[in-house]
């Protein structure tokens, strides 16, 4: 793998995550492992082979480029069986993957040629009104959770669009419609049920100081989580919707968006995307206010824009999230995500972002006419990281980082490395534009749930890396979790 220039620019220590997985096993060895699992698990769990329907759904990913054909899939139905599966793959050193919602765009992070562990049977939502918590299975997607909570009057702090998984979002950080009020998803957890790499099932709360720290951002490095217990918050009707604006109004849009981004009403949230193909750009703002009507003034600049479509209205939280599938697309192409953290969005920075996004789409569209290049601005507020205790991510809570999200979708598999390098280039140019206007973001932490697979660990976890490595060594001395992909400690 070639190291893109943009990475060299930031590089302190390079640990390409995908190279951690240099385990090769032939198909018959893998099938033997599948059979060993099938024999060892209880009737609550099941192993599937291609081309069965459960197998196909177990290996399905949002992006084709992060899907793989595994030798088999297994759907554990109990935490004890997750332990049995981990002990089985550990003893035969069989490569495996753990999948929640399958939304990572990083190849090998939740896909494998070995054993795909699909968490789909962990699908309960239990509300504990007295404790003000909601217990959620690790196989659910966020829209399923919100639908289950639709009439309960409570909600949790989770993902913003349909189909994205509870597990990955929660284990990597979690930027939510409610994060200005309550922080990241990792700041709204009461407990985890965790199956350690040696197969032991345990409950992790803030009493287990080290695992509590590591699990809040450390993904699958410490084992497999089966359930999350989230803090709940009251949920009323919301005012929310999508605004689509014509590119001829780009400057006005950027001025209005920067105006919105400068205010500090914690109930407000927004993400705004510039999506370009070779010869077109679409602009959309996904707007949210956590009450039936917003205060006057807050969204006026954007609401006054001539729009192409979309509607912003009083609705339920679950209706709003479910409605966003068309705004974010349903996946199905090749894709890669990245992150350019910034401190604030000015009209100048937004203009540079839109410009760079469109220019790259034009360039890449000549190679593959199906290319889209999108950059999403995420104008969170200054207090974003003030709602939680130290965690693996973010490594520094002294100031908020707004996780600007550039990503590319394409079709031609021969162009994977071209797209990867181009995405790092776009990431670097966005960050350079922020630095050029005085933002101190050189070396700022990238959000692990958006970062490309070859992002150095220091760019995700900063000064936390040595502590996380020691923790991994303590809880996984035989490197069982090294048999699966991800940002490996
Ligand atoms: C369309 C789209 C919308 C998005 N929206 C948001 C958003 O609103 N907010 C936000 O913060 N991020 C968002 N993201 C990014 C998202 O956080 C990541 O893609 C995340 O990893 C997806 O979680 P998943 O469960 O679907 O992923 P998966 O691909 O299933 O898993 C991701 C990683 O988590 C590990 N993992 C999964 N389950 C477990 C488990 N039970 N135990 C241990 N490890 C596990 C996997 O092994 C893998 O390494 C979005 C991404 C996409 C593509
Ligand atoms: C949520 O409840 C509302 C109001 O009763 C209903 O109209 C809607 O269909 C429900 N939405 C979902 C996604 O369950
Ligand atoms: C945007 O792109 C145009 C044409 O490529 C260029 O002239 C202009 O300077 C760019 N503006 C910004 C803010 O980058
Ligand atoms: C550009 O736009 C036209 C229609 O406006 C479309 O037919 C064409 O496929 C688009 N894409 C490219 C890469 O030219
Ligand atoms: C895919 O990209 C490769 C490399 O640029 C090119 O040779 C090939 O023709 C492309 N395939 C298609 C179907 O466009
Ligand atoms: C598994 O690991 C944990 C934590 O290191 C340890 O407490 C436990 O005794 C181990 N269990 C077994 C069966 O080895």
Coordinates of C-alpha atoms and ligand atoms in Angstrom, one line a residue:
X1 CA 0.0 0.0 0.0
X2 CA 1.4 3.4 -0.9
X3 CA 1.3 6.1 1.7
X4 CA -0.4 9.2 0.4
X5 CA 1.5 12.5 0.7
X6 CA -1.3 13.9 2.9
X7 CA -0.6 11.2 5.5
X8 CA 3.1 11.6 5.4
X9 CA 2.5 15.3 6.2
X10 CA 0.8 14.3 9.5
X11 CA 2.7 11.2 10.1
X12 CA 4.2 10.4 13.5
X13 CA 4.0 6.7 13.6
X14 CA 2.4 4.8 10.8
X15 CA 0.4 1.7 11.6
X16 CA -1.8 0.8 8.6
X17 CA -4.8 -1.0 10.2
X18 CA -5.4 -3.2 7.2
X19 CA -1.9 -4.6 7.4
X20 CA -2.6 -5.9 10.9
X21 CA -4.5 -8.7 9.2
X22 CA -2.0 -10.7 7.3
X23 CA -3.5 -14.0 8.3
X24 CA -4.1 -16.3 5.4
X25 CA -6.1 -19.5 5.8
X26 CA -7.4 -21.8 3.1
X27 CA -11.1 -22.4 2.6
X28 CA -11.2 -25.9 4.1
X29 CA -9.5 -24.7 7.3
X30 CA -12.1 -21.9 7.5
X31 CA -15.0 -24.3 7.0
X32 CA -13.6 -26.5 9.7
X33 CA -13.7 -23.5 12.1
X34 CA -17.3 -22.8 11.0
X35 CA -18.2 -26.4 11.8
X36 CA -16.5 -26.2 15.2
X37 CA -18.5 -23.1 16.0
X38 CA -21.8 -24.8 14.9
X39 CA -21.1 -27.7 17.2
X40 CA -20.2 -25.6 20.2
X41 CA -23.0 -23.0 20.3
X42 CA -26.4 -23.4 21.9
X43 CA -29.7 -23.6 20.0
X44 CA -30.1 -19.8 20.5
X45 CA -27.4 -19.3 17.9
X46 CA -26.9 -20.5 14.3
X47 CA -24.2 -20.8 11.6
X48 CA -25.1 -19.9 7.9
X49 CA -23.4 -20.7 4.6
X50 CA -23.6 -19.1 1.2
X51 CA -25.9 -18.7 -0.7
X52 CA -28.6 -18.7 2.1
X53 CA -30.6 -15.5 2.8
X54 CA -29.4 -15.1 6.4
X55 CA -25.8 -15.4 5.2
X56 CA -26.3 -12.7 2.5
X57 CA -27.9 -10.4 5.1
X58 CA -25.2 -11.1 7.7
X59 CA -22.4 -10.1 5.3
X60 CA -24.2 -7.1 3.8
X61 CA -22.6 -3.7 4.2
X62 CA -23.6 -0.1 3.3
X63 CA -20.7 0.1 0.9
X64 CA -19.9 -2.7 -1.5
X65 CA -16.1 -1.9 -1.0
X66 CA -16.3 -2.8 2.7
X67 CA -18.2 -6.1 2.0
X68 CA -16.5 -9.5 1.8
X69 CA -17.6 -13.0 1.2
X70 CA -16.9 -14.9 4.4
X71 CA -16.6 -18.7 4.7
X72 CA -19.8 -18.6 6.9
X73 CA -21.7 -16.3 9.2
X74 CA -22.8 -16.9 12.7
X75 CA -25.6 -15.2 14.5
X76 CA -25.0 -15.5 18.3
X77 CA -28.2 -15.3 20.3
X78 CA -26.6 -15.1 23.8
X79 CA -23.6 -13.5 25.3
X80 CA -22.3 -16.9 26.4
X81 CA -22.4 -18.1 22.8
X82 CA -20.4 -15.0 21.8
X83 CA -17.8 -16.2 24.3
X84 CA -17.9 -19.7 22.8
X85 CA -17.4 -18.3 19.3
X86 CA -14.4 -16.1 20.5
X87 CA -12.8 -19.1 22.2
X88 CA -13.2 -21.2 19.0
X89 CA -11.8 -18.7 16.6
X90 CA -9.0 -18.0 19.1
X91 CA -7.9 -21.6 19.4
X92 CA -7.8 -22.1 15.6
X93 CA -6.5 -18.5 15.0
X94 CA -9.4 -18.0 12.5
X95 CA -9.8 -14.5 11.1
X96 CA -13.3 -13.1 11.9
X97 CA -15.3 -9.9 11.8
X98 CA -18.0 -8.4 14.1
X99 CA -20.8 -6.5 12.4
X100 CA -23.4 -4.2 13.9
X101 CA -25.1 -2.0 11.3
X102 CA -22.3 -2.6 8.7
X103 CA -21.9 1.0 7.9
X104 CA -18.1 1.3 8.2
X105 CA -16.6 2.1 4.8
X106 CA -13.2 0.7 5.8
X107 CA -12.6 -2.7 4.2
X108 CA -12.0 -5.5 6.7
X109 CA -13.2 -3.5 9.8
X110 CA -16.5 -5.5 10.0
X111 CA -16.0 -7.9 7.0
X112 CA -13.8 -10.9 6.5
X113 CA -13.0 -13.9 4.4
X114 CA -13.2 -15.9 7.7
X115 CA -16.1 -16.0 10.1
X116 CA -18.6 -13.1 10.0
X117 CA -20.2 -12.6 13.5
X118 CA -23.5 -10.8 12.9
X119 CA -25.0 -9.3 16.0
X120 CA -28.5 -9.2 14.5
X121 CA -30.1 -11.4 17.2
X122 CA -29.3 -8.8 19.9
X123 CA -32.4 -6.8 18.9
X124 CA -34.2 -5.8 22.1
X125 CA -35.1 -2.3 23.3
X126 CA -36.0 -2.2 27.1
X127 CA -37.0 1.1 28.7
X128 CA -36.3 1.3 32.4
X129 CA -38.4 4.4 33.4
X130 CA -37.3 4.4 37.0
X131 CA -33.6 4.2 36.3
X132 CA -34.0 6.6 33.3
X133 CA -32.1 4.2 31.0
X134 CA -32.8 2.2 27.8
X135 CA -31.1 -1.1 27.3
X136 CA -30.4 -1.8 23.6
X137 CA -29.1 -4.9 21.7
X138 CA -25.9 -4.4 19.7
X139 CA -27.5 -5.7 16.5
X140 CA -30.0 -2.8 16.0
X141 CA -29.8 0.2 13.8
X142 CA -30.7 3.6 15.2
X143 CA -33.9 4.1 13.3
X144 CA -35.1 0.8 14.8
X145 CA -34.3 2.1 18.3
X146 CA -36.1 5.4 17.7
X147 CA -39.1 3.7 16.3
X148 CA -39.3 1.5 19.4
X149 CA -39.1 4.6 21.6
X150 CA -41.5 6.6 19.5
X151 CA -44.4 6.7 22.0
X152 CA -42.4 6.4 25.3
X153 CA -41.6 10.1 25.8
X154 CA -37.9 9.3 26.2
X155 CA -35.0 9.0 23.8
X156 CA -31.3 8.3 23.6
X157 CA -28.3 10.1 22.1
X158 CA -27.5 8.2 18.9
X159 CA -27.0 8.2 15.2
X160 CA -28.7 10.7 12.9
X161 CA -29.9 8.7 9.9
X162 CA -31.5 5.4 9.1
X163 CA -29.7 2.1 8.9
X164 CA -26.5 3.2 10.7
X165 CA -25.7 0.7 13.5
X166 CA -26.0 1.3 17.2
X167 CA -22.7 -0.7 17.9
X168 CA -20.2 1.1 15.7
X169 CA -21.5 4.6 16.3
X170 CA -21.4 3.9 20.1
X171 CA -18.0 2.2 20.2
X172 CA -16.4 5.0 18.1
X173 CA -17.9 8.2 19.6
X174 CA -21.3 9.1 18.4
X175 CA -22.4 12.5 16.9
X176 CA -26.1 12.9 17.4
X177 CA -29.0 15.4 16.8
X178 CA -28.9 15.8 20.6
X179 CA -25.1 16.2 21.1
X180 CA -25.1 19.9 21.7
X181 CA -27.3 19.3 24.7
X182 CA -25.9 16.0 26.1
X183 CA -22.6 15.3 24.4
X184 CA -21.5 12.3 22.3
X185 CA -23.1 8.9 22.5
X186 CA -20.1 7.8 24.6
X187 CA -21.1 10.4 27.1
X188 CA -24.5 8.9 27.6
X189 CA -23.8 5.3 28.6
X190 CA -24.6 3.6 31.9
X191 CA -23.2 0.2 31.2
X192 CA -22.0 -2.3 28.6
X193 CA -22.4 -6.1 28.5
X194 CA -19.0 -7.1 27.2
X195 CA -17.6 -10.5 26.1
X196 CA -13.9 -10.3 26.8
X197 CA -11.4 -11.7 24.3
X198 CA -11.1 -14.9 26.5
X199 CA -14.9 -15.4 26.3
X200 CA -15.8 -14.2 29.8
X201 CA -19.0 -12.2 30.0
X202 CA -18.9 -9.1 32.2
X203 CA -20.7 -5.9 32.9
X204 CA -18.7 -2.7 32.4
X205 CA -19.7 0.5 34.2
X206 CA -17.6 3.5 35.3
X207 CA -16.5 1.3 38.3
X208 CA -14.2 -0.6 35.8
X209 CA -12.2 2.5 35.2
X210 CA -9.8 1.2 32.5
X211 CA -12.3 -0.7 30.3
X212 CA -14.8 2.1 30.7
X213 CA -12.2 4.5 29.3
X214 CA -11.1 2.2 26.5
X215 CA -14.6 1.2 25.3
X216 CA -15.6 4.8 24.8
X217 CA -13.9 5.1 21.4
X218 CA -11.9 1.9 21.2
X219 CA -14.2 -0.2 19.0
X220 CA -13.6 -4.0 19.0
X221 CA -10.1 -3.9 20.7
X222 CA -11.4 -5.1 24.1
X223 CA -13.9 -7.7 23.0
X224 CA -17.5 -7.9 21.7
X225 CA -20.3 -5.8 23.2
X226 CA -23.7 -7.5 23.3
X227 CA -25.9 -4.8 24.9
X228 CA -25.6 -1.1 25.7
X229 CA -27.4 0.6 28.5
X230 CA -28.0 4.3 27.6
X231 CA -29.0 7.2 29.7
X232 CA -32.5 8.4 28.6
X233 CA -33.6 11.9 28.1
X234 CA -37.2 13.4 27.7
X235 CA -38.4 13.6 24.1
X236 CA -41.1 15.9 22.9
X237 CA -42.1 16.5 19.3
X238 CA -39.4 18.2 17.3
X239 CA -39.1 20.7 14.5
X240 CA -37.0 19.2 11.8
X241 CA -36.5 18.6 8.1
X242 CA -34.4 18.9 5.0
X243 CA -33.8 22.1 3.0
X244 CA -32.5 21.7 -0.6
X245 CA -30.9 24.8 -2.2
X246 CA -29.8 25.4 -5.8
X247 CA -26.1 25.8 -6.4
X248 CA -26.7 29.2 -7.9
X249 CA -27.4 30.4 -4.3
X250 CA -24.2 28.9 -2.9
X251 CA -22.9 32.1 -1.5
X252 CA -26.1 33.1 0.2
X253 CA -26.4 29.6 1.6
X254 CA -22.9 29.7 3.0
X255 CA -23.5 33.0 4.6
X256 CA -26.7 31.8 6.2
X257 CA -25.1 28.5 7.3
X258 CA -22.2 30.4 8.9
X259 CA -24.7 32.7 10.6
X260 CA -26.5 29.7 12.1
X261 CA -23.2 28.0 13.1
X262 CA -22.2 31.1 15.2
X263 CA -25.2 30.8 17.5
X264 CA -25.4 28.7 20.7
X265 CA -28.9 27.2 21.3
X266 CA -28.1 23.7 22.5
X267 CA -31.4 22.3 21.3
X268 CA -30.4 23.1 17.7
X269 CA -28.4 20.9 15.4
X270 CA -27.6 20.7 11.7
X271 CA -25.6 19.0 9.1
X272 CA -25.1 20.5 5.7
X273 CA -23.8 18.7 2.6
X274 CA -22.3 19.7 -0.7
X275 CA -22.7 16.7 -3.1
X276 CA -21.0 17.0 -6.4
X277 CA -20.8 14.9 -9.5
X278 CA -18.6 15.8 -12.5
X279 CA -21.1 18.4 -13.7
X280 CA -23.5 19.2 -10.9
X281 CA -23.7 20.1 -7.2
X282 CA -26.6 19.5 -4.8
X283 CA -26.8 21.4 -1.5
X284 CA -28.9 20.3 1.4
X285 CA -29.2 21.3 5.1
X286 CA -30.6 18.7 7.5
X287 CA -32.1 20.8 10.3
X288 CA -33.2 20.0 13.8
X289 CA -34.6 21.7 16.8
X290 CA -35.5 19.6 19.9
X291 CA -38.9 21.2 20.6
X292 CA -42.1 21.5 18.5
X293 CA -41.1 25.0 17.3
X294 CA -37.8 26.8 17.2
X295 CA -37.3 30.3 18.7
X296 CA -37.6 33.0 16.1
X297 CA -34.3 34.2 14.6
X298 CA -32.3 30.9 14.9
X299 CA -33.0 29.4 11.4
X300 CA -34.3 32.6 9.7
X301 CA -31.4 33.0 7.3
X302 CA -31.7 29.5 5.9
X303 CA -35.5 29.4 6.0
X304 CA -35.6 32.6 3.9
X305 CA -33.6 30.9 1.1
X306 CA -35.4 30.0 -2.1
X307 CA -35.5 26.2 -1.9
X308 CA -35.7 23.4 -4.5
X309 CA -37.6 21.1 -2.2
X310 CA -37.8 19.5 1.2
X311 CA -39.9 20.5 4.2
X312 CA -39.1 21.5 7.7
X313 CA -42.0 20.9 10.1
X314 CA -43.1 19.7 13.5
X315 CA -42.8 16.0 13.6
X316 CA -41.7 13.1 15.9
X317 CA -38.0 12.3 16.4
X318 CA -38.4 8.8 14.8
X319 CA -40.4 10.2 11.8
X320 CA -37.7 12.7 11.2
X321 CA -34.8 10.2 11.3
X322 CA -36.8 7.7 9.1
X323 CA -37.5 10.4 6.5
X324 CA -33.8 10.9 6.0
X325 CA -33.1 7.8 4.0
X326 CA -33.5 9.6 0.7
X327 CA -31.3 12.5 1.8
X328 CA -28.4 10.2 2.7
X329 CA -28.8 7.6 0.0
X330 CA -29.0 3.9 0.6
X331 CA -25.5 2.9 -0.2
X332 CA -24.7 0.1 -2.6
X333 CA -21.7 1.6 -4.3
X334 CA -18.0 1.6 -3.3
X335 CA -17.4 4.3 -0.8
X336 CA -14.8 5.8 1.6
X337 CA -15.2 8.3 4.4
X338 CA -12.8 10.8 5.9
X339 CA -12.7 13.5 8.5
X340 CA -11.3 17.0 8.5
X341 CA -11.8 18.4 12.0
X342 CA -12.3 22.2 12.3
X343 CA -13.1 24.6 15.0
X344 CA -15.8 26.7 13.2
X345 CA -17.4 27.3 9.9
X346 CA -17.0 30.7 8.3
X347 CA -18.4 31.7 4.9
X348 CA -14.8 31.6 3.5
X349 CA -14.2 28.1 4.8
X350 CA -17.6 26.8 3.5
X351 CA -16.8 28.3 0.1
X352 CA -13.5 26.6 0.0
X353 CA -15.1 23.3 1.0
X354 CA -17.8 23.5 -1.7
X355 CA -15.2 24.5 -4.2
X356 CA -12.7 21.7 -3.4
X357 CA -15.6 19.2 -3.4
X358 CA -16.8 20.2 -6.8
X359 CA -13.3 20.4 -8.3
X360 CA -12.4 16.9 -7.2
X361 CA -15.7 15.5 -8.5
X362 CA -14.9 17.0 -11.9
X363 CA -11.5 15.5 -11.9
X364 CA -12.6 12.0 -10.7
X365 CA -15.7 12.0 -12.8
X366 CA -13.4 11.8 -15.9
X367 CA -12.2 8.4 -14.6
X368 CA -15.6 7.0 -13.4
X369 CA -18.8 8.9 -14.4
X370 CA -20.6 7.5 -11.4
X371 CA -18.4 9.3 -8.9
X372 CA -19.9 11.6 -6.3
X373 CA -17.8 13.6 -3.9
X374 CA -19.6 14.9 -0.9
X375 CA -18.5 17.0 2.0
X376 CA -20.7 17.4 5.1
X377 CA -20.2 20.3 7.4
X378 CA -21.2 19.5 11.0
X379 CA -21.7 22.8 12.9
X380 CA -21.8 21.7 16.5
X381 CA -21.2 24.1 19.3
X382 CA -18.3 25.0 21.5
X383 CA -19.5 22.9 24.5
X384 CA -19.8 19.7 22.5
X385 CA -17.1 17.8 24.5
X386 CA -18.0 19.3 27.9
X387 CA -20.6 16.6 28.7
X388 CA -18.4 13.6 29.6
X389 CA -15.4 12.3 31.4
X390 CA -12.1 11.4 29.7
X391 CA -12.4 8.7 27.1
X392 CA -10.4 7.0 24.3
X393 CA -12.1 9.5 21.9
X394 CA -12.0 12.4 21.9
X395 CA -8.5 12.5 23.3
X396 CA -8.8 16.2 24.3
X397 CA -12.0 17.6 25.6
X398 CA -10.7 21.2 26.1
X399 CA -12.3 22.3 22.9
X400 CA -14.9 21.1 20.4
X401 CA -13.8 19.6 17.1
X402 CA -16.4 19.7 14.4
X403 CA -15.9 16.5 12.3
X404 CA -16.2 17.7 8.8
X405 CA -16.9 14.6 6.7
X406 CA -15.7 14.4 3.1
X407 CA -16.5 11.1 1.3
X408 CA -16.4 9.7 -2.2
X409 CA -18.7 7.0 -3.8
X410 CA -17.8 5.3 -7.1
X411 CA -18.2 2.0 -9.0
X412 CA -15.0 1.0 -10.7
X413 CA -13.1 -1.3 -8.3
X414 CA -9.8 -0.7 -10.2
X415 CA -9.9 2.9 -8.9
X416 CA -10.0 2.1 -5.2
X417 CA -6.5 3.3 -4.5
X418 CA -7.0 6.4 -6.7
X419 CA -10.1 7.3 -4.7
X420 CA -8.4 6.7 -1.4
X421 CA -5.5 9.0 -2.3
X422 CA -7.9 11.6 -3.7
X423 CA -9.9 11.6 -0.5
X424 CA -6.8 12.1 1.6
X425 CA -5.9 15.0 -0.7
X426 CA -9.4 16.6 -0.2
X427 CA -9.2 16.1 3.5
X428 CA -5.8 17.8 3.6
X429 CA -7.0 20.8 1.5
X430 CA -10.1 21.3 3.7
X431 CA -7.9 21.3 6.8
X432 CA -5.4 23.6 5.1
X433 CA -8.2 26.1 4.3
X434 CA -9.1 26.1 8.0
X435 CA -5.5 26.6 9.0
X436 CA -5.1 29.4 6.5
X437 CA -7.9 31.4 8.2
X438 CA -6.3 31.0 11.6
X439 CA -7.8 27.8 13.0
X440 CA -5.3 25.8 15.1
X441 CA -6.2 22.4 13.8
X442 CA -2.9 20.9 12.5
X443 CA -2.8 17.5 14.1
X444 CA -6.3 17.7 15.5
X445 CA -8.0 14.3 16.2
X446 CA -10.0 12.8 13.4
X447 CA -13.3 11.1 14.3
X448 CA -12.5 7.4 14.3
X449 CA -15.9 6.6 12.8
X450 CA -15.1 8.7 9.7
X451 CA -11.3 8.1 9.4
X452 CA -9.9 6.1 6.5
X453 CA -8.4 2.7 7.4
X454 CA -4.8 3.8 7.2
X455 CA -5.2 6.7 9.6
X456 CA -2.3 6.6 12.2
X457 CA -3.6 5.8 15.7
X458 CA -2.1 9.0 17.0
X459 CA -4.4 11.0 14.6
X460 CA -7.4 9.3 16.3
X461 CA -6.5 8.9 20.0
X462 CA -3.7 11.4 20.4
X463 CA -1.8 11.1 23.7
X464 CA -4.2 8.2 24.7
X465 CA -2.4 5.7 22.5
X466 CA 0.1 4.4 25.1
X467 CA -2.7 3.9 27.7
X468 CA -4.9 2.2 25.2
X469 CA -2.1 -0.1 24.1
X470 CA -1.4 -1.1 27.7
X471 CA -5.1 -1.8 28.2
X472 CA -5.3 -4.0 25.1
X473 CA -2.3 -5.9 26.3
X474 CA -3.9 -6.4 29.7
X475 CA -7.3 -7.6 28.5
X476 CA -6.2 -9.4 25.3
X477 CA -2.7 -10.8 26.0
X478 CA -3.0 -13.4 23.2
X479 CA -4.3 -10.9 20.7
X480 CA -7.6 -12.6 19.9
X481 CA -9.0 -9.3 18.7
X482 CA -6.0 -9.1 16.3
X483 CA -7.8 -11.7 14.3
X484 CA -10.3 -9.1 13.3
X485 CA -9.8 -5.8 11.5
X486 CA -10.1 -2.2 12.8
X487 CA -7.9 0.4 14.2
X488 CA -5.7 -2.1 16.1
X489 CA -3.9 -1.0 19.3
Ligands
LIG1 C1 -24.8 6.8 5.9 C2 -24.0 7.0 7.2 C3 -24.5 7.8 8.2 C4 -23.7 8.0 9.3 N1 -24.2 8.8 10.4 C5 -23.5 8.9 11.5 C6 -24.0 9.7 12.6 O1 -25.1 10.3 12.5 N2 -23.2 9.9 13.7 C7 -22.0 9.3 13.8 O2 -21.4 9.4 14.8 N3 -21.5 8.5 12.8 C8 -22.2 8.3 11.7 N4 -21.7 7.6 10.7 C9 -20.4 6.9 10.8 C10 -20.7 5.6 11.7 O3 -20.5 6.0 13.1 C11 -19.7 4.5 11.4 O4 -19.9 4.1 10.1 C12 -20.0 3.3 12.4 O5 -18.9 2.5 12.5 C13 -21.2 2.5 11.9 O6 -21.6 1.6 12.9 P1 -22.1 0.2 12.4 O7 -22.5 -0.6 13.6 O8 -23.2 0.4 11.3 O9 -20.8 -0.4 11.7 P2 -20.1 -1.8 11.5 O10 -19.5 -1.7 10.2 O11 -21.0 -2.9 11.8 O12 -19.0 -1.7 12.7 C14 -18.0 -0.7 12.8 C15 -16.9 -1.2 13.7 O13 -17.4 -1.5 15.0 C16 -17.1 -2.8 15.3 N5 -18.2 -3.4 16.0 C17 -19.5 -3.6 15.5 N6 -20.2 -4.2 16.4 C18 -19.5 -4.5 17.5 C19 -19.7 -5.1 18.7 N7 -20.9 -5.6 19.1 N8 -18.7 -5.2 19.6 C20 -17.4 -4.8 19.3 N9 -17.2 -4.2 18.1 C21 -18.2 -4.0 17.2 C22 -16.8 -3.5 14.0 O14 -16.0 -4.7 14.2 C23 -16.2 -2.4 13.2 O15 -14.8 -2.3 13.5 C24 -22.5 7.3 9.5 C25 -22.0 6.5 8.5 C26 -22.7 6.3 7.3 C27 -22.2 5.5 6.2
LIG2 C1 -44.4 7.6 15.5 O1 -45.6 8.1 16.0 C2 -46.2 9.0 15.1 C3 -47.3 9.7 15.9 O2 -48.2 8.8 16.5 C4 -46.7 8.2 14.0 O3 -47.4 9.0 13.1 C5 -45.5 7.6 13.3 O4 -45.9 6.8 12.2 C6 -44.6 6.9 14.2 N1 -43.3 6.8 13.5 C7 -42.6 5.7 13.5 C8 -41.3 5.8 12.7 O5 -42.8 4.8 14.2
LIG3 C1 -13.1 28.5 -6.1 O1 -12.8 28.0 -7.3 C2 -12.6 29.0 -8.3 C3 -12.4 28.3 -9.7 O2 -11.7 27.1 -9.5 C4 -11.5 29.9 -7.9 O3 -11.3 30.9 -8.9 C5 -11.8 30.5 -6.6 O4 -10.7 31.2 -6.1 C6 -12.1 29.4 -5.6 N1 -12.5 30.0 -4.3 C7 -12.1 29.6 -3.1 C8 -12.6 30.3 -2.0 O5 -11.4 28.6 -3.0
LIG4 C1 -23.5 15.6 -17.0 O1 -24.8 16.1 -17.2 C2 -25.6 15.5 -18.3 C3 -27.0 16.0 -18.2 O2 -27.0 17.3 -17.8 C4 -25.6 14.0 -18.1 O3 -26.2 13.4 -19.3 C5 -24.2 13.5 -18.0 O4 -24.2 12.1 -17.9 C6 -23.5 14.1 -16.8 N1 -22.3 13.5 -16.4 C7 -21.1 13.6 -17.1 C8 -20.0 12.8 -16.4 O5 -20.9 14.2 -18.1
LIG5 C1 -11.9 1.1 -14.5 O1 -10.7 1.8 -14.3 C2 -9.6 1.2 -14.9 C3 -8.4 2.0 -14.4 O2 -8.5 3.3 -14.6 C4 -9.8 1.3 -16.4 O3 -8.7 0.8 -17.1 C5 -11.1 0.6 -16.8 O4 -11.3 0.8 -18.1 C6 -12.2 1.1 -16.0 N1 -13.4 0.3 -16.2 C7 -14.5 0.8 -16.6 C8 -15.6 -0.2 -16.8 O5 -14.7 1.9 -16.9
LIG6 C1 -10.6 -13.6 31.3 O1 -10.0 -12.3 31.4 C2 -10.4 -11.6 32.6 C3 -9.7 -10.2 32.5 O2 -8.4 -10.3 32.2 C4 -10.0 -12.4 33.8 O3 -10.4 -11.7 35.0 C5 -10.7 -13.7 33.8 O4 -10.3 -14.5 34.8 C6 -10.4 -14.5 32.5 N1 -11.2 -15.7 32.4 C7 -10.7 -16.8 32.1 C8 -11.6 -18.0 32.0 O5 -9.5 -17.0 31.8

